[in-house]
Amino acid sequence: MSHNTLLIDNIAFSKKNERIEGELSLQDCPRLEELMQSSNLTNPTKINHASLISYVLQGKTDAAGQHILQLTIVSSITTACQRCLNAMPLNINLNFNYLIGEVSDTDVEAVDVDNSDDYDLQQANKTMDLIALIEDEIIMAMPIAPMHEEGCTELTTQSGEKPNPFAVLKGLIKS
């Protein structure tokens, strides 16, 4: 399985007000696919490999001349409920605004974007991998332990039902 890439020059993309929209399959995102397989403990074959990830990337330049990318991701993927270990659909609807900046890798963490949570800073890059960005955002947005909102139909944990292995010793002390 090869990792597909969709490379864009993010500054040129935003300067031209370009727009890309499309769909990715789970196979296009190998790290996400691996995460889905490792999370589905009871039956890995239940993963819906036909799940589509729809995305729209819009570039623009604001009134101050700043380069901005707006990314929307919509999908429904199947993961495993950590309570009952059965398949569980996970609906994803994400929106991101990126401010493209001429900063080095070490400065990306240190740059303050006007103390605002409205934009994430994205390094200017002539070969930004859009598929990797989409995959990263989905992975970071996923819950650590996904669970059904309502009570699960079948619980697999059995707490307190194991016999105490030291019960025999307790009988020896009394005699």
Short mmCIF file of N, CA and C in Angstrom, two decimals:
data_model
loop_
_atom_site.label_atom_id
_atom_site.label_comp_id
_atom_site.label_asym_id
_atom_site.label_seq_id
_atom_site.Cartn_x
_atom_site.Cartn_y
_atom_site.Cartn_z
N MET A 1 0.85 -1.16 0.00
CA MET A 1 0.00 0.00 0.00
C MET A 1 0.90 1.23 0.00
N SER A 2 0.74 2.08 -0.98
CA SER A 2 1.56 3.28 -1.06
C SER A 2 0.82 4.46 -0.44
N HIS A 3 1.60 5.36 0.10
CA HIS A 3 1.02 6.55 0.73
C HIS A 3 0.86 7.61 -0.35
N ASN A 4 -0.38 7.97 -0.65
CA ASN A 4 -0.66 9.00 -1.65
C ASN A 4 -0.34 10.36 -1.06
N THR A 5 0.05 11.28 -1.93
CA THR A 5 0.30 12.64 -1.48
C THR A 5 -0.41 13.62 -2.41
N LEU A 6 -0.76 14.73 -1.88
CA LEU A 6 -1.32 15.83 -2.63
C LEU A 6 -0.57 17.07 -2.16
N LEU A 7 0.43 17.49 -2.95
CA LEU A 7 1.31 18.56 -2.54
C LEU A 7 0.85 19.88 -3.12
N ILE A 8 0.86 20.91 -2.27
CA ILE A 8 0.52 22.26 -2.74
C ILE A 8 1.55 23.25 -2.21
N ASP A 9 1.72 24.35 -2.91
CA ASP A 9 2.50 25.49 -2.43
C ASP A 9 1.48 26.35 -1.69
N ASN A 10 1.52 26.31 -0.36
CA ASN A 10 0.44 26.93 0.41
C ASN A 10 0.38 28.45 0.27
N ILE A 11 1.50 29.13 0.05
CA ILE A 11 1.47 30.59 -0.16
C ILE A 11 0.82 30.90 -1.51
N ALA A 12 1.27 30.24 -2.58
CA ALA A 12 0.69 30.47 -3.91
C ALA A 12 -0.78 30.09 -3.94
N PHE A 13 -1.14 29.02 -3.24
CA PHE A 13 -2.52 28.56 -3.17
C PHE A 13 -3.42 29.65 -2.57
N SER A 14 -2.96 30.24 -1.47
CA SER A 14 -3.78 31.28 -0.82
C SER A 14 -3.78 32.58 -1.61
N LYS A 15 -2.65 32.93 -2.25
CA LYS A 15 -2.59 34.16 -3.06
C LYS A 15 -3.58 34.11 -4.22
N LYS A 16 -3.74 32.93 -4.80
CA LYS A 16 -4.63 32.77 -5.97
C LYS A 16 -6.07 32.47 -5.57
N ASN A 17 -6.36 32.44 -4.26
CA ASN A 17 -7.71 32.09 -3.77
C ASN A 17 -8.19 30.77 -4.35
N GLU A 18 -7.29 29.80 -4.41
CA GLU A 18 -7.64 28.50 -4.98
C GLU A 18 -8.50 27.70 -4.01
N ARG A 19 -9.14 26.69 -4.57
CA ARG A 19 -10.01 25.80 -3.80
C ARG A 19 -9.82 24.37 -4.31
N ILE A 20 -9.66 23.45 -3.37
CA ILE A 20 -9.58 22.03 -3.70
C ILE A 20 -10.63 21.33 -2.85
N GLU A 21 -11.38 20.46 -3.47
CA GLU A 21 -12.27 19.60 -2.68
C GLU A 21 -12.19 18.21 -3.25
N GLY A 22 -12.38 17.24 -2.38
CA GLY A 22 -12.30 15.86 -2.83
C GLY A 22 -12.63 14.90 -1.71
N GLU A 23 -12.36 13.64 -1.99
CA GLU A 23 -12.63 12.58 -1.02
C GLU A 23 -11.42 11.67 -0.93
N LEU A 24 -11.14 11.22 0.27
CA LEU A 24 -10.08 10.26 0.52
C LEU A 24 -10.70 9.00 1.09
N SER A 25 -10.10 7.87 0.81
CA SER A 25 -10.54 6.64 1.46
C SER A 25 -9.64 6.40 2.66
N LEU A 26 -10.00 5.45 3.48
CA LEU A 26 -9.18 5.12 4.64
C LEU A 26 -7.81 4.60 4.21
N GLN A 27 -7.75 3.93 3.05
CA GLN A 27 -6.46 3.44 2.54
C GLN A 27 -5.52 4.58 2.16
N ASP A 28 -6.04 5.76 1.86
CA ASP A 28 -5.20 6.92 1.54
C ASP A 28 -4.52 7.48 2.79
N CYS A 29 -4.99 7.07 3.95
CA CYS A 29 -4.47 7.58 5.23
C CYS A 29 -3.97 6.39 6.06
N PRO A 30 -2.75 5.91 5.79
CA PRO A 30 -2.29 4.67 6.44
C PRO A 30 -2.18 4.75 7.96
N ARG A 31 -1.80 5.90 8.52
CA ARG A 31 -1.71 5.99 9.98
C ARG A 31 -3.09 5.93 10.62
N LEU A 32 -4.06 6.57 9.99
CA LEU A 32 -5.43 6.52 10.49
C LEU A 32 -6.00 5.12 10.35
N GLU A 33 -5.73 4.48 9.23
CA GLU A 33 -6.21 3.11 9.01
C GLU A 33 -5.62 2.17 10.05
N GLU A 34 -4.33 2.33 10.36
CA GLU A 34 -3.69 1.49 11.38
C GLU A 34 -4.30 1.73 12.75
N LEU A 35 -4.62 2.98 13.05
CA LEU A 35 -5.25 3.31 14.31
C LEU A 35 -6.63 2.66 14.41
N MET A 36 -7.38 2.67 13.32
CA MET A 36 -8.70 2.05 13.31
C MET A 36 -8.59 0.54 13.51
N GLN A 37 -7.60 -0.08 12.90
CA GLN A 37 -7.42 -1.52 13.05
C GLN A 37 -7.01 -1.89 14.46
N SER A 38 -6.11 -1.10 15.07
CA SER A 38 -5.66 -1.42 16.42
C SER A 38 -6.73 -1.13 17.46
N SER A 39 -7.66 -0.21 17.16
CA SER A 39 -8.70 0.11 18.13
C SER A 39 -9.87 -0.87 18.07
N ASN A 40 -10.03 -1.57 16.96
CA ASN A 40 -11.15 -2.48 16.80
C ASN A 40 -10.76 -3.86 17.30
N LEU A 41 -10.87 -4.07 18.60
CA LEU A 41 -10.32 -5.25 19.24
C LEU A 41 -11.09 -6.54 18.97
N THR A 42 -12.41 -6.47 18.89
CA THR A 42 -13.18 -7.70 18.78
C THR A 42 -13.20 -8.28 17.37
N ASN A 43 -13.24 -7.43 16.36
CA ASN A 43 -13.30 -7.94 14.99
C ASN A 43 -12.73 -6.92 14.02
N PRO A 44 -11.41 -7.02 13.72
CA PRO A 44 -10.79 -6.04 12.83
C PRO A 44 -11.38 -6.00 11.43
N THR A 45 -12.08 -7.04 11.02
CA THR A 45 -12.66 -7.04 9.67
C THR A 45 -13.90 -6.15 9.59
N LYS A 46 -14.42 -5.68 10.73
CA LYS A 46 -15.60 -4.82 10.71
C LYS A 46 -15.28 -3.39 10.30
N ILE A 47 -13.99 -3.06 10.18
CA ILE A 47 -13.61 -1.71 9.79
C ILE A 47 -14.17 -1.43 8.41
N ASN A 48 -14.81 -0.30 8.27
CA ASN A 48 -15.39 0.07 6.99
C ASN A 48 -14.33 0.76 6.14
N HIS A 49 -13.63 -0.04 5.33
CA HIS A 49 -12.57 0.51 4.48
C HIS A 49 -13.15 1.41 3.40
N ALA A 50 -14.45 1.35 3.18
CA ALA A 50 -15.08 2.20 2.17
C ALA A 50 -15.42 3.57 2.72
N SER A 51 -15.11 3.81 4.01
CA SER A 51 -15.39 5.12 4.59
C SER A 51 -14.69 6.20 3.79
N LEU A 52 -15.43 7.26 3.49
CA LEU A 52 -14.86 8.35 2.74
C LEU A 52 -14.65 9.56 3.65
N ILE A 53 -13.56 10.25 3.42
CA ILE A 53 -13.24 11.47 4.14
C ILE A 53 -13.36 12.60 3.13
N SER A 54 -14.37 13.43 3.28
CA SER A 54 -14.56 14.57 2.37
C SER A 54 -13.82 15.77 2.93
N TYR A 55 -13.19 16.53 2.03
CA TYR A 55 -12.46 17.71 2.47
C TYR A 55 -12.63 18.84 1.47
N VAL A 56 -12.51 20.06 1.99
CA VAL A 56 -12.50 21.27 1.17
C VAL A 56 -11.39 22.15 1.74
N LEU A 57 -10.47 22.58 0.87
CA LEU A 57 -9.42 23.51 1.26
C LEU A 57 -9.57 24.76 0.43
N GLN A 58 -9.75 25.89 1.10
CA GLN A 58 -9.92 27.18 0.44
C GLN A 58 -8.78 28.09 0.86
N GLY A 59 -8.09 28.68 -0.12
CA GLY A 59 -7.04 29.63 0.16
C GLY A 59 -7.55 31.05 -0.01
N LYS A 60 -7.02 31.97 0.78
CA LYS A 60 -7.39 33.37 0.61
C LYS A 60 -6.33 34.27 1.25
N THR A 61 -6.38 35.51 0.89
CA THR A 61 -5.51 36.53 1.48
C THR A 61 -6.44 37.56 2.12
N ASP A 62 -6.19 37.86 3.40
CA ASP A 62 -7.09 38.80 4.08
C ASP A 62 -6.69 40.25 3.79
N ALA A 63 -7.42 41.20 4.36
CA ALA A 63 -7.19 42.63 4.10
C ALA A 63 -5.81 43.09 4.54
N ALA A 64 -5.22 42.40 5.51
CA ALA A 64 -3.88 42.76 6.00
C ALA A 64 -2.78 42.09 5.17
N GLY A 65 -3.17 41.33 4.13
CA GLY A 65 -2.19 40.66 3.28
C GLY A 65 -1.69 39.34 3.84
N GLN A 66 -2.34 38.84 4.89
CA GLN A 66 -1.95 37.55 5.47
C GLN A 66 -2.54 36.42 4.64
N HIS A 67 -1.76 35.36 4.48
CA HIS A 67 -2.20 34.21 3.71
C HIS A 67 -2.89 33.21 4.64
N ILE A 68 -4.10 32.80 4.24
CA ILE A 68 -4.94 31.97 5.09
C ILE A 68 -5.44 30.76 4.31
N LEU A 69 -5.49 29.61 4.97
CA LEU A 69 -6.10 28.41 4.43
C LEU A 69 -7.24 28.02 5.36
N GLN A 70 -8.38 27.67 4.77
CA GLN A 70 -9.53 27.18 5.54
C GLN A 70 -9.76 25.74 5.11
N LEU A 71 -9.74 24.82 6.08
CA LEU A 71 -9.90 23.40 5.82
C LEU A 71 -11.14 22.88 6.52
N THR A 72 -11.99 22.18 5.77
CA THR A 72 -13.17 21.53 6.33
C THR A 72 -13.05 20.04 6.05
N ILE A 73 -13.28 19.21 7.08
CA ILE A 73 -13.19 17.76 6.95
C ILE A 73 -14.49 17.17 7.49
N VAL A 74 -15.13 16.30 6.69
CA VAL A 74 -16.37 15.63 7.11
C VAL A 74 -16.23 14.15 6.78
N SER A 75 -16.53 13.30 7.76
CA SER A 75 -16.45 11.86 7.53
C SER A 75 -17.22 11.12 8.62
N SER A 76 -17.48 9.87 8.35
CA SER A 76 -18.00 8.95 9.35
C SER A 76 -17.16 7.68 9.24
N ILE A 77 -16.33 7.47 10.24
CA ILE A 77 -15.47 6.29 10.24
C ILE A 77 -15.90 5.37 11.37
N THR A 78 -15.49 4.13 11.29
CA THR A 78 -15.87 3.15 12.29
C THR A 78 -14.69 2.86 13.19
N THR A 79 -14.92 2.98 14.48
CA THR A 79 -13.91 2.64 15.47
C THR A 79 -14.53 1.65 16.45
N ALA A 80 -13.86 1.35 17.53
CA ALA A 80 -14.39 0.40 18.51
C ALA A 80 -14.73 1.14 19.80
N CYS A 81 -15.91 0.86 20.32
CA CYS A 81 -16.30 1.39 21.63
C CYS A 81 -15.39 0.74 22.67
N GLN A 82 -14.79 1.54 23.53
CA GLN A 82 -13.87 1.01 24.52
C GLN A 82 -14.59 0.39 25.72
N ARG A 83 -15.89 0.51 25.77
CA ARG A 83 -16.67 -0.10 26.84
C ARG A 83 -17.14 -1.49 26.44
N CYS A 84 -17.72 -1.62 25.24
CA CYS A 84 -18.28 -2.92 24.83
C CYS A 84 -17.46 -3.60 23.73
N LEU A 85 -16.50 -2.88 23.16
CA LEU A 85 -15.60 -3.37 22.11
C LEU A 85 -16.31 -3.70 20.80
N ASN A 86 -17.52 -3.21 20.62
CA ASN A 86 -18.23 -3.39 19.36
C ASN A 86 -17.96 -2.19 18.45
N ALA A 87 -18.26 -2.38 17.17
CA ALA A 87 -18.07 -1.30 16.20
C ALA A 87 -18.93 -0.11 16.57
N MET A 88 -18.38 1.08 16.34
CA MET A 88 -19.07 2.30 16.68
C MET A 88 -18.77 3.35 15.62
N PRO A 89 -19.80 3.93 14.99
CA PRO A 89 -19.52 5.00 14.02
C PRO A 89 -19.07 6.26 14.74
N LEU A 90 -18.10 6.94 14.15
CA LEU A 90 -17.58 8.17 14.70
C LEU A 90 -17.74 9.25 13.64
N ASN A 91 -18.68 10.17 13.87
CA ASN A 91 -18.94 11.23 12.91
C ASN A 91 -17.95 12.37 13.14
N ILE A 92 -17.32 12.79 12.07
CA ILE A 92 -16.30 13.83 12.14
C ILE A 92 -16.75 15.02 11.30
N ASN A 93 -16.74 16.20 11.90
CA ASN A 93 -17.04 17.44 11.20
C ASN A 93 -16.10 18.50 11.78
N LEU A 94 -15.01 18.78 11.07
CA LEU A 94 -13.95 19.64 11.58
C LEU A 94 -13.74 20.85 10.67
N ASN A 95 -13.43 21.98 11.27
CA ASN A 95 -13.12 23.21 10.54
C ASN A 95 -11.85 23.82 11.12
N PHE A 96 -10.92 24.18 10.25
CA PHE A 96 -9.65 24.76 10.68
C PHE A 96 -9.33 25.98 9.85
N ASN A 97 -8.71 26.97 10.48
CA ASN A 97 -8.18 28.15 9.81
C ASN A 97 -6.69 28.19 10.10
N TYR A 98 -5.89 28.24 9.05
CA TYR A 98 -4.45 28.28 9.18
C TYR A 98 -3.91 29.61 8.66
N LEU A 99 -3.03 30.21 9.43
CA LEU A 99 -2.32 31.40 9.01
C LEU A 99 -0.96 30.93 8.52
N ILE A 100 -0.64 31.21 7.26
CA ILE A 100 0.62 30.77 6.69
C ILE A 100 1.69 31.80 7.03
N GLY A 101 2.78 31.34 7.64
CA GLY A 101 3.84 32.25 8.05
C GLY A 101 5.21 31.80 7.58
N GLU A 102 6.07 32.77 7.37
CA GLU A 102 7.46 32.50 6.99
C GLU A 102 8.26 32.32 8.27
N VAL A 103 8.14 31.16 8.91
CA VAL A 103 8.86 30.87 10.14
C VAL A 103 9.59 29.55 10.00
N SER A 104 10.63 29.39 10.80
CA SER A 104 11.39 28.13 10.76
C SER A 104 10.67 27.09 11.61
N ASP A 105 11.12 25.84 11.49
CA ASP A 105 10.52 24.75 12.27
C ASP A 105 10.59 25.02 13.77
N THR A 106 11.68 25.60 14.24
CA THR A 106 11.83 25.83 15.68
C THR A 106 10.99 27.00 16.17
N ASP A 107 10.66 27.94 15.26
CA ASP A 107 9.90 29.11 15.66
C ASP A 107 8.38 28.91 15.63
N VAL A 108 7.91 27.85 14.98
CA VAL A 108 6.47 27.64 14.85
C VAL A 108 5.80 27.58 16.22
N GLU A 109 6.44 26.94 17.19
CA GLU A 109 5.87 26.82 18.54
C GLU A 109 5.88 28.16 19.27
N ALA A 110 6.90 28.99 19.00
CA ALA A 110 7.09 30.21 19.77
C ALA A 110 6.28 31.40 19.24
N VAL A 111 5.87 31.38 17.99
CA VAL A 111 5.17 32.52 17.42
C VAL A 111 3.77 32.63 18.01
N ASP A 112 3.43 33.83 18.45
CA ASP A 112 2.12 34.09 19.02
C ASP A 112 1.25 34.72 17.94
N VAL A 113 0.14 34.11 17.61
CA VAL A 113 -0.75 34.62 16.57
C VAL A 113 -1.78 35.52 17.22
N ASP A 114 -1.34 36.69 17.67
CA ASP A 114 -2.21 37.70 18.30
C ASP A 114 -3.05 37.13 19.45
N ASN A 115 -2.50 36.20 20.19
CA ASN A 115 -3.21 35.58 21.33
C ASN A 115 -4.60 35.11 20.95
N SER A 116 -4.76 34.59 19.74
CA SER A 116 -6.07 34.19 19.26
C SER A 116 -6.08 32.70 18.95
N ASP A 117 -7.19 32.07 19.25
CA ASP A 117 -7.37 30.67 18.91
C ASP A 117 -8.05 30.52 17.55
N ASP A 118 -8.27 31.65 16.85
CA ASP A 118 -8.96 31.59 15.57
C ASP A 118 -8.12 30.95 14.48
N TYR A 119 -6.79 31.05 14.59
CA TYR A 119 -5.90 30.54 13.55
C TYR A 119 -4.82 29.66 14.15
N ASP A 120 -4.49 28.60 13.42
CA ASP A 120 -3.32 27.79 13.73
C ASP A 120 -2.23 28.24 12.77
N LEU A 121 -1.01 28.31 13.24
CA LEU A 121 0.10 28.74 12.39
C LEU A 121 0.59 27.56 11.57
N GLN A 122 0.73 27.75 10.30
CA GLN A 122 1.23 26.72 9.38
C GLN A 122 2.45 27.32 8.67
N GLN A 123 3.52 26.59 8.67
CA GLN A 123 4.75 27.07 8.05
C GLN A 123 4.57 27.16 6.54
N ALA A 124 5.09 28.26 5.94
CA ALA A 124 5.07 28.40 4.48
C ALA A 124 5.85 27.23 3.88
N ASN A 125 5.25 26.60 2.88
CA ASN A 125 5.85 25.39 2.33
C ASN A 125 5.44 25.24 0.87
N LYS A 126 6.41 25.05 0.00
CA LYS A 126 6.11 24.86 -1.42
C LYS A 126 5.61 23.44 -1.71
N THR A 127 5.78 22.53 -0.74
CA THR A 127 5.33 21.15 -0.92
C THR A 127 4.57 20.66 0.31
N MET A 128 3.56 21.41 0.72
CA MET A 128 2.74 21.00 1.86
C MET A 128 1.89 19.80 1.45
N ASP A 129 1.96 18.73 2.24
CA ASP A 129 1.21 17.51 1.95
C ASP A 129 -0.19 17.62 2.57
N LEU A 130 -1.18 17.87 1.72
CA LEU A 130 -2.54 18.07 2.19
C LEU A 130 -3.12 16.80 2.82
N ILE A 131 -2.84 15.65 2.24
CA ILE A 131 -3.38 14.40 2.79
C ILE A 131 -2.82 14.14 4.19
N ALA A 132 -1.53 14.39 4.38
CA ALA A 132 -0.93 14.22 5.71
C ALA A 132 -1.55 15.19 6.71
N LEU A 133 -1.82 16.43 6.28
CA LEU A 133 -2.46 17.41 7.17
C LEU A 133 -3.86 16.95 7.58
N ILE A 134 -4.63 16.46 6.62
CA ILE A 134 -5.98 15.97 6.91
C ILE A 134 -5.92 14.79 7.88
N GLU A 135 -5.02 13.87 7.61
CA GLU A 135 -4.86 12.70 8.47
C GLU A 135 -4.45 13.12 9.89
N ASP A 136 -3.50 14.05 10.00
CA ASP A 136 -3.08 14.54 11.33
C ASP A 136 -4.24 15.15 12.09
N GLU A 137 -5.04 15.97 11.43
CA GLU A 137 -6.15 16.65 12.10
C GLU A 137 -7.21 15.66 12.58
N ILE A 138 -7.49 14.63 11.79
CA ILE A 138 -8.47 13.62 12.20
C ILE A 138 -7.95 12.84 13.40
N ILE A 139 -6.69 12.42 13.34
CA ILE A 139 -6.11 11.65 14.44
C ILE A 139 -6.12 12.46 15.74
N MET A 140 -5.77 13.75 15.65
CA MET A 140 -5.75 14.58 16.86
C MET A 140 -7.15 14.87 17.39
N ALA A 141 -8.16 14.85 16.52
CA ALA A 141 -9.52 15.14 16.95
C ALA A 141 -10.24 13.92 17.51
N MET A 142 -9.70 12.74 17.27
CA MET A 142 -10.37 11.52 17.73
C MET A 142 -10.30 11.41 19.25
N PRO A 143 -11.36 10.89 19.86
CA PRO A 143 -11.31 10.69 21.31
C PRO A 143 -10.31 9.59 21.67
N ILE A 144 -9.68 9.73 22.83
CA ILE A 144 -8.71 8.73 23.27
C ILE A 144 -9.40 7.40 23.53
N ALA A 145 -10.55 7.44 24.15
CA ALA A 145 -11.31 6.23 24.45
C ALA A 145 -12.75 6.43 23.98
N PRO A 146 -13.03 6.19 22.70
CA PRO A 146 -14.39 6.39 22.21
C PRO A 146 -15.37 5.41 22.87
N MET A 147 -16.55 5.93 23.22
CA MET A 147 -17.59 5.09 23.82
C MET A 147 -18.94 5.51 23.29
N HIS A 148 -19.86 4.55 23.21
CA HIS A 148 -21.23 4.86 22.84
C HIS A 148 -21.80 5.86 23.85
N GLU A 149 -22.60 6.80 23.37
CA GLU A 149 -23.19 7.78 24.28
C GLU A 149 -24.22 7.14 25.20
N GLU A 150 -25.00 6.25 24.68
CA GLU A 150 -26.00 5.54 25.48
C GLU A 150 -25.35 4.25 26.00
N GLY A 151 -25.99 3.58 26.93
CA GLY A 151 -25.45 2.35 27.47
C GLY A 151 -25.21 1.31 26.38
N CYS A 152 -24.12 0.62 26.48
CA CYS A 152 -23.78 -0.40 25.50
C CYS A 152 -24.67 -1.61 25.71
N THR A 153 -24.95 -2.34 24.64
CA THR A 153 -25.84 -3.48 24.73
C THR A 153 -25.20 -4.67 25.39
N GLU A 154 -23.89 -4.78 25.26
CA GLU A 154 -23.23 -5.96 25.81
C GLU A 154 -21.91 -5.54 26.44
N LEU A 155 -21.81 -5.70 27.74
CA LEU A 155 -20.56 -5.35 28.40
C LEU A 155 -19.67 -6.58 28.47
N THR A 156 -18.39 -6.40 28.19
CA THR A 156 -17.48 -7.54 28.19
C THR A 156 -16.68 -7.63 29.47
N THR A 157 -16.71 -6.61 30.30
CA THR A 157 -15.96 -6.67 31.55
C THR A 157 -16.77 -7.40 32.60
N GLN A 158 -16.10 -8.18 33.42
CA GLN A 158 -16.77 -8.95 34.47
C GLN A 158 -16.02 -8.71 35.77
N SER A 159 -16.34 -7.64 36.42
CA SER A 159 -15.61 -7.32 37.65
C SER A 159 -16.23 -8.05 38.84
N GLY A 160 -15.36 -8.53 39.71
CA GLY A 160 -15.81 -9.14 40.96
C GLY A 160 -16.33 -10.55 40.84
N GLU A 161 -16.25 -11.21 39.72
CA GLU A 161 -16.81 -12.55 39.59
C GLU A 161 -15.75 -13.64 39.69
N LYS A 162 -14.48 -13.27 39.82
CA LYS A 162 -13.43 -14.28 39.93
C LYS A 162 -13.31 -14.73 41.38
N PRO A 163 -13.15 -16.02 41.60
CA PRO A 163 -12.97 -16.49 42.98
C PRO A 163 -11.61 -16.03 43.52
N ASN A 164 -11.56 -15.76 44.80
CA ASN A 164 -10.33 -15.34 45.44
C ASN A 164 -9.41 -16.55 45.59
N PRO A 165 -8.19 -16.52 45.00
CA PRO A 165 -7.31 -17.68 45.08
C PRO A 165 -6.76 -17.93 46.49
N PHE A 166 -6.89 -16.95 47.38
CA PHE A 166 -6.39 -17.10 48.75
C PHE A 166 -7.47 -17.54 49.73
N ALA A 167 -8.66 -17.84 49.23
CA ALA A 167 -9.76 -18.29 50.09
C ALA A 167 -9.41 -19.59 50.79
N VAL A 168 -8.65 -20.48 50.15
CA VAL A 168 -8.25 -21.75 50.72
C VAL A 168 -7.35 -21.49 51.93
N LEU A 169 -6.46 -20.53 51.86
CA LEU A 169 -5.57 -20.21 52.97
C LEU A 169 -6.34 -19.68 54.17
N LYS A 170 -7.41 -18.94 53.89
CA LYS A 170 -8.22 -18.39 54.97
C LYS A 170 -8.84 -19.53 55.79
N GLY A 171 -9.22 -20.64 55.11
CA GLY A 171 -9.77 -21.79 55.80
C GLY A 171 -8.74 -22.49 56.66
N LEU A 172 -7.48 -22.47 56.27
CA LEU A 172 -6.42 -23.13 57.05
C LEU A 172 -6.13 -22.38 58.37
N ILE A 173 -6.26 -21.08 58.35
CA ILE A 173 -5.99 -20.30 59.55
C ILE A 173 -7.00 -20.58 60.62
N LYS A 174 -8.26 -20.80 60.28
CA LYS A 174 -9.31 -21.02 61.27
C LYS A 174 -9.23 -22.41 61.90
N SER A 175 -8.60 -23.36 61.27
CA SER A 175 -8.59 -24.70 61.83
C SER A 175 -7.42 -25.00 62.72
#
